[in-house]
Tab-separated table of C-alpha atoms and ligand atoms in Angstrom:
chain	number	residue	atom	x	y	z
Y	23	MET	CA	177.643	77.653	118.886
Y	24	SER	CA	177.930	73.924	118.670
Y	25	GLY	CA	175.792	71.736	121.095
Y	26	ILE	CA	176.855	68.559	122.718
Y	27	VAL	CA	176.099	64.313	121.996
Y	28	TYR	CA	175.806	62.346	124.697
Y	29	ILE	CA	175.933	58.407	124.011
Y	30	VAL	CA	174.505	57.185	126.961
Y	31	GLY	CA	173.757	53.490	127.860
Y	32	ALA	CA	170.053	52.510	128.324
Y	33	GLY	CA	170.080	48.948	130.560
Y	34	PRO	CA	169.329	45.668	129.550
Y	35	GLY	CA	165.823	46.038	129.427
Y	36	ASP	CA	164.165	46.822	133.207
Y	37	PRO	CA	163.836	50.576	133.292
Y	38	GLU	CA	165.170	50.924	136.853
Y	39	LEU	CA	168.436	49.699	135.744
Y	40	ILE	CA	169.672	52.787	134.133
Y	41	THR	CA	171.839	54.879	135.884
Y	42	VAL	CA	171.425	58.012	138.083
Y	43	LYS	CA	173.531	59.867	135.554
Y	44	ALA	CA	171.747	58.845	132.355
Y	45	LEU	CA	168.773	59.902	133.830
Y	46	ARG	CA	169.701	63.683	134.809
Y	47	ILE	CA	171.132	64.161	131.003
Y	48	LEU	CA	168.284	62.629	129.664
Y	49	LYS	CA	166.187	65.101	131.630
Y	50	SER	CA	167.149	67.932	130.516
Y	51	ALA	CA	167.867	66.562	126.823
Y	52	ASP	CA	166.619	68.449	123.510
Y	53	VAL	CA	166.838	65.739	121.441
Y	54	VAL	CA	166.513	61.835	122.190
Y	55	VAL	CA	167.873	59.481	119.924
Y	56	TYR	CA	166.800	55.931	120.423
Y	57	ASP	CA	167.060	52.315	119.557
Y	58	ARG	CA	164.910	49.146	119.316
Y	59	LEU	CA	165.472	47.800	122.729
Y	60	ILE	CA	164.830	51.003	124.593
Y	61	SER	CA	162.122	50.096	127.507
Y	62	LYS	CA	159.263	52.731	126.562
Y	63	GLU	CA	158.848	53.802	130.454
Y	64	ILE	CA	162.213	55.504	130.066
Y	65	LEU	CA	161.286	57.974	127.604
Y	66	GLU	CA	157.705	58.425	129.043
Y	67	GLY	CA	157.552	61.862	130.173
Y	68	LEU	CA	160.898	63.560	128.420
Y	69	SER	CA	160.385	66.464	127.273
Y	70	ALA	CA	162.920	66.085	124.183
Y	71	GLU	CA	162.318	65.676	120.465
Y	72	LEU	CA	162.383	61.840	120.419
Y	73	ILE	CA	163.560	59.857	117.437
Y	74	TYR	CA	163.403	56.267	116.570
Y	75	VAL	CA	166.575	55.297	114.813
Y	76	GLY	CA	165.974	51.454	115.834
Y	77	LYS	CA	167.268	48.818	113.059
Y	78	GLU	CA	168.126	45.404	112.906
Y	79	ILE	CA	171.873	43.416	112.882
Y	80	GLY	CA	173.977	44.404	110.615
Y	81	ASP	CA	171.686	47.608	109.073
Y	82	ALA	CA	175.101	49.559	108.221
Y	83	PRO	CA	173.578	51.697	105.664
Y	84	LEU	CA	171.406	53.617	108.496
Y	85	GLN	CA	174.607	54.028	111.135
Y	86	GLU	CA	175.744	56.457	108.243
Y	87	LYS	CA	172.386	58.470	108.646
Y	88	ILE	CA	172.384	58.257	112.445
Y	89	ASN	CA	176.209	59.895	112.702
Y	90	GLN	CA	174.574	62.140	110.592
Y	91	LEU	CA	171.318	63.132	112.680
Y	92	LEU	CA	173.745	63.186	115.559
Y	93	VAL	CA	176.186	65.856	114.481
Y	94	GLU	CA	172.957	67.691	112.420
Y	95	LYS	CA	171.263	68.380	115.469
Y	96	ALA	CA	173.803	69.517	117.689
Y	97	LYS	CA	175.365	71.396	115.490
Y	98	GLY	CA	171.952	73.932	116.155
Y	99	GLY	CA	173.451	74.220	119.295
Y	100	LYS	CA	170.926	71.220	120.858
Y	101	LYS	CA	172.142	68.736	124.018
Y	102	VAL	CA	171.179	65.111	122.182
Y	103	VAL	CA	171.553	62.398	123.825
Y	104	ARG	CA	172.118	58.790	121.768
Y	105	LEU	CA	170.334	56.058	124.113
Y	106	LYS	CA	171.413	52.457	123.330
Y	107	GLY	CA	170.463	49.180	125.133
Y	108	GLY	CA	173.076	48.284	127.624
Y	109	ASP	CA	176.431	50.018	127.300
Y	110	PRO	CA	177.416	51.892	124.311
Y	111	PHE	CA	180.792	50.307	124.173
Y	112	VAL	CA	179.524	46.537	124.151
Y	113	PHE	CA	178.601	45.497	120.365
Y	114	GLY	CA	176.675	48.897	120.689
Y	115	ARG	CA	178.969	50.890	118.113
Y	116	GLY	CA	179.365	54.032	120.625
Y	117	GLU	CA	182.609	54.409	119.994
Y	118	GLU	CA	182.041	54.840	116.238
Y	119	GLU	CA	179.314	57.458	116.597
Y	120	CYS	CA	181.709	59.193	119.384
Y	121	ILE	CA	184.540	59.080	116.302
Y	122	TYR	CA	182.330	60.666	113.960
Y	123	VAL	CA	180.772	63.292	116.415
Y	124	THR	CA	184.513	64.584	117.492
Y	125	SER	CA	185.841	64.333	113.804
Y	126	LYS	CA	183.166	67.028	113.177
Y	127	GLY	CA	184.230	69.361	115.954
Y	128	ILE	CA	181.265	68.436	118.244
Y	129	LYS	CA	181.751	67.765	121.887
Y	130	CYS	CA	180.761	63.819	123.020
Y	131	GLU	CA	180.500	62.472	126.327
Y	132	VAL	CA	179.773	58.562	126.878
Y	133	ILE	CA	177.580	57.828	130.046
Y	134	PRO	CA	178.122	53.247	130.715
Y	135	GLY	CA	175.515	51.183	130.940
Y	136	VAL	CA	174.416	47.858	132.530
Y	137	THR	CA	175.548	45.597	129.993
Y	138	SER	CA	172.923	42.526	129.013
Y	139	ALA	CA	176.358	40.598	128.801
Y	140	ILE	CA	176.477	40.380	132.235
Y	141	ALA	CA	173.145	41.616	133.677
Y	142	VAL	CA	170.644	39.323	131.686
Y	143	PRO	CA	172.627	36.099	133.129
Y	144	GLU	CA	172.230	37.312	136.432
Y	145	TYR	CA	168.637	37.938	136.704
Y	146	ALA	CA	168.219	34.524	135.484
Y	147	GLY	CA	170.100	33.365	138.664
Y	148	ILE	CA	173.556	32.862	136.622
Y	149	PRO	CA	176.855	34.771	138.107
Y	150	VAL	CA	179.634	35.239	135.091
Y	151	THR	CA	182.252	34.019	137.385
Y	152	SER	CA	182.042	31.716	140.585
Y	153	ARG	CA	183.972	30.199	142.998
Y	154	VAL	CA	181.342	27.805	143.659
Y	155	VAL	CA	181.934	25.666	140.721
Y	156	PRO	CA	185.125	24.429	138.355
Y	157	ASN	CA	186.268	26.485	135.366
Y	158	SER	CA	184.506	29.660	136.391
Y	159	SER	CA	187.565	31.761	136.823
Y	160	GLY	CA	186.567	34.136	133.848
Y	161	PHE	CA	184.611	35.309	131.651
Y	162	THR	CA	184.436	35.870	127.138
Y	163	VAL	CA	181.865	38.056	125.612
Y	164	ILE	CA	180.996	37.351	122.220
Y	165	THR	CA	179.235	38.116	119.319
Y	166	GLY	CA	177.867	35.461	117.162
Y	167	THR	CA	178.208	37.863	113.753
Y	168	THR	CA	180.844	39.817	112.929
Y	169	ARG	CA	180.954	43.339	111.089
Y	170	ASP	CA	180.786	41.723	107.497
Y	171	GLY	CA	177.888	39.486	108.540
Y	172	GLY	CA	180.549	37.092	108.600
Y	173	LEU	CA	180.404	34.038	111.683
Y	174	ILE	CA	182.550	34.653	114.483
Y	175	SER	CA	185.974	32.643	114.526
Y	176	ASP	CA	186.736	29.469	117.193
Y	177	ASP	CA	189.861	31.553	117.843
Y	178	TYR	CA	187.752	33.867	120.261
Y	179	ILE	CA	186.771	30.971	122.028
Y	180	PRO	CA	188.145	30.006	125.238
Y	181	LYS	CA	188.758	26.718	126.344
Y	182	ARG	CA	187.579	27.025	129.443
Y	183	GLY	CA	185.502	29.923	131.469
Y	184	THR	CA	182.468	30.851	130.786
Y	185	VAL	CA	181.006	32.087	127.452
Y	186	VAL	CA	178.533	34.543	126.827
Y	187	ILE	CA	177.248	35.353	123.279
Y	188	LEU	CA	175.086	37.930	122.120
Y	189	MET	CA	173.407	38.325	118.866
Y	190	GLY	CA	173.752	34.764	118.434
Y	191	ILE	CA	170.036	33.550	117.772
Y	192	HIS	CA	169.836	34.040	113.723
Y	193	VAL	CA	172.959	32.031	113.052
Y	194	ILE	CA	172.445	29.150	116.084
Y	195	ASP	CA	173.520	26.370	114.031
Y	196	GLU	CA	176.620	27.583	112.485
Y	197	LEU	CA	177.535	28.870	115.700
Y	198	THR	CA	176.780	26.009	117.764
Y	199	LYS	CA	179.802	24.110	115.426
Y	200	VAL	CA	181.902	26.805	115.822
Y	201	LEU	CA	181.547	26.267	119.842
Y	202	LEU	CA	181.427	22.327	119.673
Y	203	LYS	CA	185.000	22.976	117.811
Y	204	VAL	CA	186.294	24.111	121.298
Y	205	ARG	CA	184.084	23.248	123.750
Y	206	ASN	CA	182.156	19.872	125.421
Y	207	ALA	CA	178.950	18.963	123.653
Y	208	GLU	CA	177.675	17.924	127.425
Y	209	GLU	CA	178.534	21.608	128.542
Y	210	LYS	CA	175.278	23.562	129.936
Y	211	VAL	CA	174.201	26.437	128.126
Y	212	ALA	CA	170.913	28.901	129.109
Y	213	ILE	CA	169.164	30.609	126.411
Y	214	ILE	CA	168.060	34.168	128.266
Y	215	GLU	CA	165.218	35.759	125.977
Y	216	LYS	CA	163.885	39.349	126.799
Y	217	GLY	CA	166.227	39.479	130.173
Y	218	THR	CA	165.196	41.580	132.735
Y	219	THR	CA	161.704	42.589	131.144
Y	220	ARG	CA	158.555	40.637	132.360
Y	221	ASP	CA	158.674	38.409	129.206
Y	222	GLN	CA	161.875	37.078	130.057
Y	223	ARG	CA	162.370	33.210	129.248
Y	224	VAL	CA	164.938	30.781	130.408
Y	225	ILE	CA	165.836	27.615	128.566
Y	226	LEU	CA	168.475	25.537	129.549
Y	227	GLY	CA	170.164	22.330	127.842
Y	228	GLU	CA	173.413	21.474	126.777
Y	229	LEU	CA	175.833	22.750	123.958
Y	230	GLU	CA	175.062	20.060	121.286
Y	231	GLN	CA	171.235	21.393	121.897
Y	232	LEU	CA	171.304	24.867	121.336
Y	233	PRO	CA	170.132	24.741	117.834
Y	234	ASP	CA	167.281	21.932	118.629
Y	235	LEU	CA	166.242	24.179	122.027
Y	236	VAL	CA	166.168	27.793	120.008
Y	237	LYS	CA	163.742	26.199	117.685
Y	238	LYS	CA	161.558	24.257	119.792
Y	239	TYR	CA	161.209	26.722	121.898
Y	240	ASN	CA	160.898	29.857	119.288
Y	241	ILE	CA	163.083	32.189	120.695
Y	242	LYS	CA	163.784	35.391	119.247
Y	243	SER	CA	166.272	38.255	119.543
Y	244	PRO	CA	167.452	39.496	121.828
Y	245	ALA	CA	168.499	36.877	123.355
Y	246	VAL	CA	171.822	35.811	125.536
Y	247	ILE	CA	173.643	32.532	125.458
Y	248	VAL	CA	175.808	31.077	128.386
Y	249	VAL	CA	178.088	28.526	128.267
Y	250	GLY	CA	179.732	26.935	131.344
Y	251	GLU	CA	179.304	25.619	134.426
Y	252	VAL	CA	177.831	28.968	136.343
Y	253	VAL	CA	174.786	27.849	134.571
Y	254	THR	CA	174.322	24.895	136.919
Y	255	LEU	CA	174.030	27.960	139.918
Y	256	MET	CA	171.014	29.006	138.519
Y	257	GLU	CA	169.297	25.749	139.770
Y	258	LEU	CA	171.521	25.363	143.447
Y	259	VAL	CA	170.826	28.861	144.441
Y	260	GLY	CA	166.652	28.034	143.004
Y	261	PHE	CA	166.611	32.082	141.656
Y	262	LYS	CA	163.013	32.257	140.947
Y	263	ASN	CA	163.505	35.901	138.609
Y	264	GLU	CA	162.255	37.851	141.993
Y	265	ASN	CA	163.713	40.442	140.661
Y	266	LEU	CA	161.114	40.914	137.746
Y	267	ARG	CA	158.845	43.948	137.854
Y	268	LYS	CA	155.457	42.805	137.591
W	305	LIG	N1	175.183	47.316	124.167
W	305	LIG	C1	174.154	46.035	124.169
W	305	LIG	C2	174.171	45.324	123.318
W	305	LIG	C3	174.092	45.523	122.187
W	305	LIG	S1	174.222	43.915	120.678
W	305	LIG	C4	174.525	45.891	125.562
W	305	LIG	O1	175.625	46.213	126.521
W	305	LIG	O2	173.446	44.896	126.434
W	305	LIG	C5	172.439	43.586	120.891
W	305	LIG	C6	172.133	42.147	121.933
W	305	LIG	O3	172.319	42.259	123.008
W	305	LIG	C7	170.904	41.414	121.461
W	305	LIG	O4	171.187	40.312	120.042
W	305	LIG	C8	171.284	40.356	122.712
W	305	LIG	O5	172.173	39.453	122.468
W	305	LIG	C9	171.502	40.578	123.839
W	305	LIG	N2	170.436	41.726	124.233
W	305	LIG	C10	170.253	43.035	124.798
W	305	LIG	N3	169.259	43.140	125.536
W	305	LIG	C11	168.955	42.117	125.681
W	305	LIG	C12	167.861	41.490	126.371
W	305	LIG	N4	166.925	42.173	127.387
W	305	LIG	N5	167.740	39.758	126.884
W	305	LIG	C13	168.351	39.523	126.197
W	305	LIG	N6	169.748	39.865	124.752
W	305	LIG	C14	169.333	40.872	125.159
């Protein structure tokens, strides 16, 4: 008898930002295969076998092993949860795992998660869209680097609207140059490191300062970069991160 693989989003960091459905499935799982950015509090108290497969950006060989592990465990009839940070289909490779598992004749289901692309700016007081400030009628989420380790191309960057960048810190110099091809040097930016967690840091500045800010404040992954006028709302609403769990 073959089991099932659930591709599950754990949310962006705050352990309470996981869905009710994800929690229910986790509680009855036999095996949980989890990533680097998963909060320990979510895993505490689970009766499942816990397997850590945390990887850094672009660690492709490990992906093949993860795919095989999911199939191997599910083939034994087990209920397997593949737990991923944020939402599994937003730069999460959840779809790759789904395709692989299904191709091996194993059932696969996806449980969406709260993505860091929206929730991390939000916890910092920055909405990704707004009617209160101009040029904020839409938002684009991009990755700093592409699958082959190359830089994102400037035709992914819209002329107007909010740009949210994931996985951008390690290529900040080159990425800023790409952004400056399309956007103004004085545009407001926010860098949010370890968003929605107790260690969250928010750094504000202008687009051309991005590389200097990352260096000055020694920003490390995970961090989200927001470019656009919505960043000014953070100061307007005087947000104090009161949502953060102490
Ligand atoms: N599937 C995830 C994104 C995976 S890519 C999601 O939907 O959130 C990993 C990137 O997400 C990181 O490099 C960083 O840019 C961003 N990220 C994830 N968690 C974060 C956090 N708590 N704070 C800031 N950025 C975060």
